[in-house]
């Protein structure tokens, strides 16, 4: 049996949007690493070479991050990441990446598989919560985060960095 | 309220009550098992609990080909690997675990390693990463009424090299059969009965309140609380009462099902850290922390705690308490239970009565924030919050 055209299209659109948001999530990580003390402290605690792969579904696009001397760097791919977070479906990833479901909600709802140590993943989750507080408007984060983290960094500086990378 | 989405599983077959142990061989036969490896610990072997099981399950169709009773209270990767090779050497085809949380978690680890055909269990760390694998028939017989490990999808195992507790989470860890028989808990000392019973209560309360609560897990949680209300004190006062022992075994399993699906939160996150750093028995930590953490979570969980009053105090108290006061009253009941148990058997009520040192607070708080249980706690918790809870509980 073949997948319907409607579903194919839907998946294409969802994957495309997810990829774009993953990119901004990465920029968000870079920006908050630079401007937000909490994220910097978390990431500085990761061992050099520590790697994380966030995948929107099995065999689908992912964001690969690695801790380096410079902070956090994007990788083209990762063979054996220390932490792999792989959503069970593109639709679940789309919910999270478009700010309709928080990471804690997704974890509680068994929306992703996790390989690696849960304690290390917790630090990553705390960072994502903070990055989301910058990327999404408050009416969204209020719904998906248990508590909206305060924004210590200048919001315009952060957005400039997220959008234009400087 | 029905969550937008949830998952629920309770795949273990439950044998509860009279001659439950004697039915194990029939269950194992149905699972095509003929050669059992039995896992337990030294104490249970010494006091004869293990022999009771061996007598009950040995039949013509089922041979116990080996036993391993060296499992310590904090089981480790090394022990799992040792048992795995013993299993292969003796050509076993099934596992029966007789013990508390540590023995059952060890058995889960052995079974997972065998069924995944791996040499090192460390390759399997994580959450829902493994696939079904080879089926290894597995029966769990709990000898404490608390951990609920016989019903949960989690195994916690110590990595001695790094002094870290590793968490394995998979639906395939759940035993095929869980056996509740009062003969298994009848000789449990009063203090351990109290401590493990409070752990079960904590599972039910956290199971009823954590992020993934759902109508199925709620049903298990509230039934467990009712049974604990009516039986825990009695079990501590008179451990020889078989009815009461069986009731507590049921409550513990039900609370296990509840939290296996909705997961545990703040109380366990701090409790795990205290266990790791100060080596306080898990149930003692739960008992002490429960009221304080409930007070912390109360503003987020007022409704849920208010509803729990019906089950922890009974209909009369519930009906005569105004809505506004119900959540506080629930916490008061938990506190009173703790004090009562302290009176009867000396269960500690403060961290200062345990191994916890004030100078360890910072490390405990850091470790607690990194605990997986923290993510499903409904209220955001930060470092200062944990320190404050520890101060109050000291
Ligand atoms: Fe527990």
Coordinates of C-alpha atoms and ligand atoms in Angstrom, one line a residue:
Chain A
X1 CA 0.0 0.0 0.0
X2 CA 1.2 3.5 -0.8
X3 CA 1.3 6.5 1.5
X4 CA -1.3 9.1 0.4
X5 CA 0.0 12.2 -1.4
X6 CA -1.6 14.3 1.4
X7 CA 0.4 12.6 4.1
X8 CA 3.6 12.7 2.0
X9 CA 3.2 16.5 1.6
X10 CA 2.4 16.9 5.2
X11 CA 5.5 15.1 6.2
X12 CA 7.6 17.1 3.8
X13 CA 6.4 20.3 5.2
X14 CA 6.8 19.2 8.8
X15 CA 10.3 18.0 8.2
X16 CA 11.3 21.2 6.4
X17 CA 9.9 23.4 9.1
X18 CA 11.5 21.2 11.8
X19 CA 14.9 21.5 10.0
X20 CA 14.6 25.3 10.0
X21 CA 13.7 25.4 13.7
X22 CA 16.6 23.0 14.5
X23 CA 18.9 25.5 12.9
X24 CA 17.6 28.3 15.0
X25 CA 17.7 26.1 18.1
X26 CA 21.4 25.7 17.3
X27 CA 21.8 29.4 16.9
X28 CA 19.9 29.9 20.1
X29 CA 22.3 27.6 21.9
X30 CA 25.3 29.6 20.5
X31 CA 23.6 32.9 21.5
X32 CA 22.7 31.8 25.0
X33 CA 26.1 30.3 25.5
X34 CA 27.5 33.7 24.8
X35 CA 25.0 35.8 26.6
X36 CA 23.3 33.8 29.3
X37 CA 25.3 32.7 32.3
X38 CA 23.1 29.7 33.1
X39 CA 23.5 28.1 29.7
X40 CA 27.2 28.9 29.7
X41 CA 27.7 27.2 33.2
X42 CA 25.8 24.1 32.1
X43 CA 27.8 23.7 28.8
X44 CA 31.1 24.5 30.5
X45 CA 30.4 21.6 32.7
X46 CA 30.2 19.2 29.8
X47 CA 33.4 17.3 29.0
X48 CA 35.2 18.4 25.9
X49 CA 34.1 16.1 23.0
X50 CA 30.7 15.5 24.6
X51 CA 28.2 15.1 21.9
X52 CA 24.4 15.2 21.5
X53 CA 22.2 14.2 18.6
X54 CA 18.7 15.5 18.4
X55 CA 16.8 13.6 15.7
X56 CA 13.3 14.4 14.5
X57 CA 12.6 10.7 13.8
X58 CA 14.5 7.5 12.9
X59 CA 16.3 8.1 9.6
X60 CA 15.2 11.7 9.5
X61 CA 17.2 14.9 9.8
X62 CA 19.0 15.7 13.1
X63 CA 20.9 18.4 14.9
X64 CA 24.3 17.2 16.0
X65 CA 26.1 19.2 18.7
X66 CA 29.6 18.8 20.1
X67 CA 31.3 20.5 23.0
X68 CA 34.6 22.0 21.9
X69 CA 37.1 24.5 23.2
X70 CA 35.0 27.2 21.7
X71 CA 31.8 26.1 23.4
X72 CA 29.3 24.4 21.3
X73 CA 29.7 23.5 17.6
X74 CA 27.4 22.0 15.1
X75 CA 28.6 18.7 13.4
X76 CA 27.5 17.3 10.0
X77 CA 26.9 14.0 11.6
X78 CA 27.8 11.9 14.7
X79 CA 28.6 8.3 14.6
X80 CA 28.1 7.5 18.3
X81 CA 26.7 10.5 20.2
X82 CA 26.9 10.4 24.0
X83 CA 23.3 11.4 24.1
X84 CA 20.8 10.5 21.4
X85 CA 17.3 11.9 21.6
X86 CA 15.2 10.5 18.8
X87 CA 11.6 11.4 18.4
X88 CA 9.3 8.4 17.7
X89 CA 7.5 10.3 14.9
X90 CA 8.0 13.4 12.8
X91 CA 4.7 14.6 14.2
X92 CA 5.9 14.4 17.8
X93 CA 9.1 16.3 16.9
X94 CA 7.0 18.9 15.2
X95 CA 4.9 19.4 18.3
X96 CA 8.0 20.1 20.4
X97 CA 9.9 22.2 17.8
X98 CA 6.9 24.4 17.2
X99 CA 6.5 25.1 20.8
X100 CA 3.4 23.2 21.5
X101 CA 4.9 20.6 23.8
X102 CA 7.8 21.1 26.2
X103 CA 10.7 18.7 26.5
X104 CA 9.5 17.5 29.9
X105 CA 6.1 16.9 28.5
X106 CA 7.6 15.0 25.6
X107 CA 9.7 12.9 27.9
X108 CA 6.7 12.2 30.2
X109 CA 4.6 11.2 27.1
X110 CA 7.3 8.8 25.9
X111 CA 7.6 10.9 22.7
X112 CA 11.3 10.2 22.2
X113 CA 13.8 7.5 22.8
X114 CA 16.9 8.4 24.7
X115 CA 20.2 6.6 24.6
X116 CA 23.0 7.5 27.0
X117 CA 23.0 8.7 30.5
X118 CA 19.8 10.4 31.7
X119 CA 21.8 12.5 34.2
X120 CA 23.7 14.1 31.3
X121 CA 20.6 14.5 29.3
X122 CA 19.1 16.5 32.2
X123 CA 21.7 19.3 31.7
X124 CA 20.8 19.5 28.0
X125 CA 17.1 19.7 28.9
X126 CA 17.7 22.6 31.2
X127 CA 19.5 24.4 28.4
X128 CA 16.7 23.7 25.9
X129 CA 14.2 25.2 28.4
X130 CA 16.2 28.4 28.6
X131 CA 16.8 28.6 24.8
X132 CA 13.1 28.2 24.3
X133 CA 12.4 31.0 26.6
X134 CA 14.3 33.3 24.2
X135 CA 13.1 31.8 21.0
X136 CA 9.4 31.6 21.7
X137 CA 7.1 34.3 22.9
X138 CA 5.9 34.1 26.5
X139 CA 2.4 33.1 25.7
X140 CA 3.9 29.9 24.2
X141 CA 6.5 29.2 26.8
X142 CA 4.0 29.7 29.6
X143 CA 2.1 26.7 28.3
X144 CA 5.0 24.3 27.7
X145 CA 7.5 25.1 30.5
X146 CA 6.8 24.5 34.2
X147 CA 8.2 28.0 34.9
X148 CA 9.4 30.5 32.3
X149 CA 13.1 31.2 32.9
X150 CA 14.0 34.8 33.3
X151 CA 15.8 36.3 30.4
X152 CA 19.1 37.7 31.6
X153 CA 20.6 38.5 28.3
X154 CA 19.5 41.4 26.2
X155 CA 16.7 40.1 23.9
X156 CA 17.7 42.2 20.9
X157 CA 21.3 41.1 21.1
X158 CA 20.2 37.5 21.4
X159 CA 17.8 37.8 18.5
X160 CA 20.4 39.5 16.3
X161 CA 22.8 36.6 17.1
X162 CA 20.1 34.0 16.4
X163 CA 19.2 35.6 13.1
X164 CA 22.4 37.0 11.8
X165 CA 25.0 35.1 13.7
X166 CA 26.9 38.1 15.1
Chain B
X1 CA -8.8 14.9 33.2
X2 CA -7.6 12.8 30.3
X3 CA -4.1 13.8 29.1
X4 CA -3.7 14.8 25.4
X5 CA -1.6 11.8 25.1
X6 CA -0.3 9.1 27.4
X7 CA 1.0 5.5 27.4
X8 CA 0.3 2.8 29.8
X9 CA 1.5 -0.7 30.3
X10 CA 1.1 -3.4 32.9
X11 CA 2.1 -6.5 31.2
X12 CA 3.1 -8.7 34.1
X13 CA 0.8 -11.5 35.1
X14 CA 0.1 -11.4 38.8
X15 CA -0.3 -14.4 41.1
X16 CA -1.5 -13.2 44.5
X17 CA -2.3 -15.2 47.7
X18 CA -2.6 -18.7 49.0
X19 CA -0.2 -21.2 47.3
X20 CA 0.8 -18.6 44.8
X21 CA 4.4 -19.8 44.9
X22 CA 3.2 -23.4 44.0
X23 CA 1.8 -22.1 40.8
X24 CA 5.1 -20.8 39.5
X25 CA 6.2 -24.1 37.9
X26 CA 2.9 -24.2 35.9
X27 CA 3.5 -20.6 34.7
X28 CA 7.0 -21.4 33.7
X29 CA 5.9 -24.5 31.9
X30 CA 3.5 -22.4 29.9
X31 CA 6.4 -20.1 29.0
X32 CA 8.3 -23.2 27.8
X33 CA 10.9 -23.0 30.6
X34 CA 12.5 -26.1 32.1
X35 CA 15.8 -25.0 33.5
X36 CA 15.7 -22.2 36.1
X37 CA 18.4 -20.0 37.5
X38 CA 17.3 -18.7 40.8
X39 CA 18.6 -15.3 42.1
X40 CA 18.5 -14.1 45.7
X41 CA 20.6 -12.8 48.5
X42 CA 22.4 -14.2 51.5
X43 CA 19.9 -13.1 54.2
X44 CA 17.0 -14.7 52.4
X45 CA 19.0 -17.9 52.0
X46 CA 19.8 -17.9 55.7
X47 CA 16.3 -17.3 57.1
X48 CA 14.8 -19.9 54.8
X49 CA 12.7 -17.7 52.5
X50 CA 14.7 -19.0 49.5
X51 CA 14.2 -22.6 50.5
X52 CA 10.4 -22.0 50.8
X53 CA 10.5 -20.9 47.1
X54 CA 12.7 -23.8 46.0
X55 CA 10.3 -26.3 47.7
X56 CA 7.3 -24.7 46.1
X57 CA 8.6 -24.5 42.5
X58 CA 10.5 -27.7 42.1
X59 CA 8.5 -30.2 40.1
X60 CA 9.2 -32.9 37.6
X61 CA 8.8 -30.5 34.7
X62 CA 11.0 -27.8 36.2
X63 CA 14.6 -28.1 37.4
X64 CA 16.4 -25.5 39.4
X65 CA 19.8 -25.9 37.8
X66 CA 21.6 -23.1 39.7
X67 CA 21.3 -20.4 42.3
X68 CA 23.2 -17.1 42.8
X69 CA 22.8 -15.6 46.3
X70 CA 25.7 -13.1 46.4
X71 CA 23.6 -10.1 45.3
X72 CA 24.4 -7.1 47.7
X73 CA 21.9 -4.3 48.5
X74 CA 23.5 -2.2 45.7
X75 CA 23.9 -4.5 42.8
X76 CA 26.5 -3.7 40.1
X77 CA 27.3 -4.2 36.5
X78 CA 30.0 -6.7 37.4
X79 CA 27.5 -8.9 39.3
X80 CA 25.1 -8.8 36.3
X81 CA 27.9 -9.9 34.0
X82 CA 28.9 -12.7 36.4
X83 CA 25.3 -14.0 36.6
X84 CA 24.9 -13.7 32.9
X85 CA 27.9 -16.0 32.3
X86 CA 26.7 -18.4 35.0
X87 CA 23.3 -18.6 33.2
X88 CA 25.1 -19.5 30.0
X89 CA 27.4 -22.0 31.6
X90 CA 24.6 -23.9 33.3
X91 CA 22.5 -23.7 30.1
X92 CA 19.5 -22.2 31.9
X93 CA 16.4 -21.1 30.0
X94 CA 14.6 -18.9 32.6
X95 CA 15.1 -16.7 35.7
X96 CA 13.3 -16.6 39.0
X97 CA 14.2 -13.7 41.3
X98 CA 13.5 -13.8 45.0
X99 CA 14.3 -10.6 46.9
X100 CA 13.9 -6.9 47.3
X101 CA 14.5 -4.2 44.7
X102 CA 18.2 -5.0 44.3
X103 CA 17.7 -8.6 43.5
X104 CA 14.8 -8.0 41.1
X105 CA 16.7 -5.1 39.4
X106 CA 19.7 -7.4 39.0
X107 CA 17.5 -10.1 37.5
X108 CA 16.1 -7.5 35.1
X109 CA 19.6 -6.5 34.0
X110 CA 20.7 -10.1 33.5
X111 CA 17.6 -10.9 31.5
X112 CA 18.0 -7.8 29.3
X113 CA 21.7 -8.6 28.6
X114 CA 20.8 -12.2 27.7
X115 CA 17.8 -11.3 25.6
X116 CA 19.8 -8.6 23.7
X117 CA 22.7 -11.0 23.3
X118 CA 25.2 -8.4 24.5
X119 CA 28.3 -9.0 26.6
X120 CA 28.2 -5.7 28.5
X121 CA 25.0 -4.4 29.9
X122 CA 26.5 -0.8 29.7
X123 CA 25.7 -0.8 26.0
X124 CA 22.1 -0.8 26.8
X125 CA 21.9 2.3 29.0
X126 CA 19.1 4.6 28.2
X127 CA 15.4 4.9 27.7
X128 CA 13.3 2.8 25.4
X129 CA 16.3 2.1 23.1
X130 CA 16.2 -1.7 23.0
X131 CA 14.0 -3.9 20.8
X132 CA 12.2 -7.0 22.0
X133 CA 15.1 -9.5 21.7
X134 CA 15.1 -13.1 22.6
X135 CA 12.4 -14.0 25.2
X136 CA 13.7 -15.2 28.5
X137 CA 11.0 -16.3 30.9
X138 CA 11.3 -14.3 34.1
X139 CA 9.4 -14.6 37.4
X140 CA 9.8 -12.0 40.1
X141 CA 8.9 -12.8 43.8
X142 CA 9.3 -9.6 45.9
X143 CA 10.3 -10.1 49.6
X144 CA 9.7 -6.6 50.6
X145 CA 6.6 -4.5 50.1
X146 CA 7.9 -1.3 48.8
X147 CA 10.0 -0.9 45.7
X148 CA 7.3 -2.3 43.3
X149 CA 10.2 -3.3 41.1
X150 CA 8.3 -6.4 40.1
X151 CA 5.9 -4.2 38.2
X152 CA 8.2 -1.4 36.8
X153 CA 10.0 -0.8 33.6
X154 CA 13.1 0.6 35.3
X155 CA 16.2 -1.1 36.6
X156 CA 18.8 0.9 38.6
X157 CA 22.2 -0.6 38.7
X158 CA 25.5 0.7 40.1
X159 CA 28.5 1.3 37.9
X160 CA 31.2 0.7 40.5
X161 CA 34.0 2.1 38.3
X162 CA 32.4 5.5 38.1
X163 CA 30.4 5.3 41.3
X164 CA 27.3 6.1 39.4
X165 CA 23.8 4.6 39.3
X166 CA 22.8 3.7 35.8
X167 CA 19.2 3.8 34.8
X168 CA 17.8 1.3 32.3
X169 CA 14.2 2.0 31.1
X170 CA 12.4 -0.3 28.8
X171 CA 9.0 -2.0 28.7
X172 CA 10.8 -5.2 28.1
X173 CA 12.2 -5.2 31.6
X174 CA 8.8 -6.0 33.1
X175 CA 8.7 -9.6 34.4
X176 CA 6.4 -12.1 32.8
X177 CA 5.0 -13.1 36.2
X178 CA 5.0 -11.4 39.6
X179 CA 4.2 -13.5 42.6
X180 CA 2.8 -12.1 45.8
X181 CA 2.7 -14.5 48.7
X182 CA 2.6 -13.5 52.4
X183 CA 5.2 -16.2 53.2
X184 CA 7.7 -14.0 51.5
X185 CA 7.3 -10.9 53.7
X186 CA 6.2 -12.5 57.0
X187 CA 9.6 -12.3 58.6
X188 CA 10.4 -8.8 57.4
X189 CA 11.5 -6.7 60.5
X190 CA 9.2 -3.9 61.6
X191 CA 11.5 -1.1 60.7
X192 CA 12.0 -2.3 57.2
X193 CA 8.3 -3.0 56.8
X194 CA 7.7 0.6 57.8
X195 CA 10.4 2.1 55.6
X196 CA 9.5 0.1 52.5
X197 CA 5.8 0.7 53.1
X198 CA 6.4 4.4 53.1
X199 CA 8.3 4.0 49.8
X200 CA 5.2 2.4 48.3
X201 CA 3.1 5.3 49.6
X202 CA 5.5 7.7 48.0
X203 CA 5.2 5.8 44.7
X204 CA 1.5 6.1 44.8
X205 CA 1.5 9.8 45.7
X206 CA 4.1 10.7 43.2
X207 CA 2.5 8.4 40.6
X208 CA -0.8 10.3 41.2
X209 CA 0.8 13.7 40.8
X210 CA 3.6 13.6 38.2
X211 CA 3.5 14.9 34.7
X212 CA 2.4 11.6 33.0
X213 CA -0.5 10.8 35.4
X214 CA -3.4 9.3 33.5
X215 CA -6.7 7.6 34.3
X216 CA -5.1 4.1 34.4
X217 CA -2.2 5.0 36.7
X218 CA -4.6 7.1 38.9
X219 CA -6.7 4.0 39.5
X220 CA -3.7 2.0 40.6
X221 CA -2.3 4.8 42.8
X222 CA -5.5 5.5 44.7
X223 CA -6.2 1.8 45.4
X224 CA -2.7 1.5 46.7
X225 CA -3.1 4.4 49.0
X226 CA -6.3 3.0 50.4
X227 CA -4.7 -0.4 51.1
X228 CA -1.6 1.3 52.7
X229 CA -3.9 3.4 54.9
X230 CA -5.6 0.3 56.3
X231 CA -2.6 -2.0 56.5
X232 CA 0.8 -0.3 56.9
X233 CA 0.6 0.4 60.6
X234 CA -0.9 -3.0 61.3
X235 CA 1.9 -4.7 59.3
X236 CA 4.5 -2.9 61.4
X237 CA 2.7 -3.7 64.7
X238 CA 2.0 -7.3 63.9
X239 CA 4.1 -8.7 61.1
X240 CA 2.8 -12.2 61.5
X241 CA -0.7 -11.2 60.2
X242 CA -0.8 -12.9 56.8
X243 CA -3.8 -10.9 55.5
X244 CA -2.1 -7.6 56.3
X245 CA 1.2 -8.8 54.6
X246 CA -0.6 -9.8 51.5
X247 CA -2.5 -6.5 51.4
X248 CA 0.8 -4.6 51.6
X249 CA 2.3 -6.7 48.9
X250 CA -0.6 -5.8 46.7
X251 CA -0.4 -2.1 47.5
X252 CA 3.3 -2.1 46.7
X253 CA 2.8 -3.7 43.3
X254 CA -0.1 -1.4 42.5
X255 CA 1.9 1.7 43.4
X256 CA 4.7 0.2 41.3
X257 CA 2.4 0.0 38.3
X258 CA 1.3 3.6 38.9
X259 CA 4.7 5.1 39.0
X260 CA 6.1 2.9 36.3
X261 CA 3.7 4.7 34.0
X262 CA 3.4 8.2 35.4
X263 CA 6.9 8.2 36.9
X264 CA 8.2 9.6 40.2
X265 CA 9.3 13.2 40.8
X266 CA 11.0 15.5 43.3
X267 CA 10.9 13.2 46.4
X268 CA 12.7 10.4 44.5
X269 CA 15.1 12.8 42.8
X270 CA 16.4 14.0 46.2
X271 CA 16.0 10.5 47.7
X272 CA 18.2 9.0 45.0
X273 CA 20.9 11.7 45.6
X274 CA 20.8 11.1 49.4
X275 CA 21.0 7.4 48.8
X276 CA 24.0 7.8 46.5
X277 CA 25.9 10.3 48.6
X278 CA 25.0 9.5 52.2
X279 CA 23.9 5.9 51.8
X280 CA 20.5 6.4 53.5
X281 CA 18.1 3.5 52.9
X282 CA 15.8 4.5 50.1
X283 CA 12.6 4.1 52.2
X284 CA 13.9 6.1 55.1
X285 CA 14.8 9.0 52.7
X286 CA 11.3 8.8 51.1
X287 CA 9.6 8.9 54.5
X288 CA 11.5 11.9 55.7
X289 CA 11.3 13.9 52.5
X290 CA 7.7 13.2 51.6
X291 CA 5.9 15.8 53.7
X292 CA 8.5 18.5 52.9
X293 CA 8.4 17.9 49.1
X294 CA 4.6 17.7 49.2
X295 CA 4.6 21.1 50.9
X296 CA 6.9 22.5 48.2
X297 CA 4.8 21.1 45.4
X298 CA 1.5 22.1 47.0
X299 CA 0.8 25.2 45.0
X300 CA 0.9 23.3 41.8
X301 CA -0.8 20.2 43.1
X302 CA -3.5 21.6 45.4
X303 CA -6.3 19.8 43.5
X304 CA -4.6 16.5 43.3
X305 CA -3.6 16.5 47.0
X306 CA -7.1 17.6 47.9
X307 CA -8.5 14.6 46.1
X308 CA -6.1 12.2 47.8
X309 CA -7.5 13.1 51.1
X310 CA -10.5 10.8 50.4
X311 CA -8.2 7.9 50.0
X312 CA -5.6 8.6 52.7
X313 CA -8.1 9.7 55.4
X314 CA -11.3 8.1 54.3
X315 CA -14.8 9.5 53.4
X316 CA -15.7 11.0 56.8
X317 CA -12.7 13.2 57.1
X318 CA -12.9 14.1 53.4
X319 CA -16.5 15.2 53.6
X320 CA -16.0 17.2 56.8
X321 CA -12.9 19.1 55.5
X322 CA -13.4 22.2 53.4
X323 CA -11.9 22.1 49.9
X324 CA -9.4 24.9 50.9
X325 CA -8.0 22.7 53.7
X326 CA -7.9 19.3 52.0
X327 CA -4.4 19.5 50.5
X328 CA -2.9 20.5 53.8
X329 CA -4.9 17.8 55.6
X330 CA -3.5 15.2 53.2
X331 CA 0.1 16.2 54.0
X332 CA -0.8 16.2 57.7
X333 CA -2.0 12.6 57.3
X334 CA 1.3 11.6 55.7
X335 CA 3.2 13.4 58.5
X336 CA 1.1 11.7 61.2
X337 CA 1.8 8.3 59.6
X338 CA 5.5 9.0 59.7
X339 CA 5.4 10.0 63.4
X340 CA 3.3 7.0 64.3
X341 CA 5.8 4.7 62.6
X342 CA 8.6 6.5 64.4
X343 CA 6.8 5.7 67.7
X344 CA 6.3 2.1 66.9
X345 CA 9.6 1.1 65.3
X346 CA 11.9 4.1 65.3
X347 CA 11.6 5.0 61.6
X348 CA 13.6 8.3 61.3
X349 CA 11.7 11.5 60.9
X350 CA 14.6 13.9 60.2
X351 CA 17.7 13.8 58.0
X352 CA 19.7 14.6 61.1
X353 CA 18.8 11.2 62.4
X354 CA 20.4 9.6 59.4
X355 CA 23.9 9.6 57.8
X356 CA 23.2 12.9 56.0
X357 CA 25.7 15.6 56.8
X358 CA 25.0 19.3 56.3
X359 CA 28.2 19.8 54.4
X360 CA 26.9 17.3 51.7
X361 CA 23.8 19.5 51.0
X362 CA 25.4 21.1 47.9
X363 CA 26.4 17.8 46.4
X364 CA 23.0 16.3 47.1
X365 CA 21.2 19.2 45.5
X366 CA 23.4 19.1 42.4
X367 CA 22.9 15.4 42.0
X368 CA 19.2 15.7 42.6
X369 CA 18.8 18.2 39.8
X370 CA 20.5 15.8 37.4
X371 CA 18.2 12.9 38.4
X372 CA 15.8 11.8 35.7
X373 CA 12.9 11.9 38.1
X374 CA 13.2 15.7 38.3
X375 CA 12.0 16.2 34.7
X376 CA 8.5 14.8 35.5
X377 CA 8.0 16.7 38.7
X378 CA 5.1 19.1 37.9
X379 CA 6.8 22.1 39.5
X380 CA 10.1 23.6 38.4
X381 CA 12.8 23.0 41.0
X382 CA 16.1 24.8 41.2
X383 CA 19.2 24.4 43.3
X384 CA 18.0 26.8 46.1
X385 CA 14.7 25.0 46.4
X386 CA 16.4 21.6 47.0
X387 CA 18.7 23.2 49.6
X388 CA 15.7 24.7 51.4
X389 CA 13.9 21.3 51.4
X390 CA 17.0 19.7 52.8
X391 CA 17.3 22.3 55.5
X392 CA 13.7 21.8 56.6
X393 CA 14.0 18.1 56.6
X394 CA 17.2 18.1 58.6
Ligands
LIG1 FE1 10.9 4.4 45.6

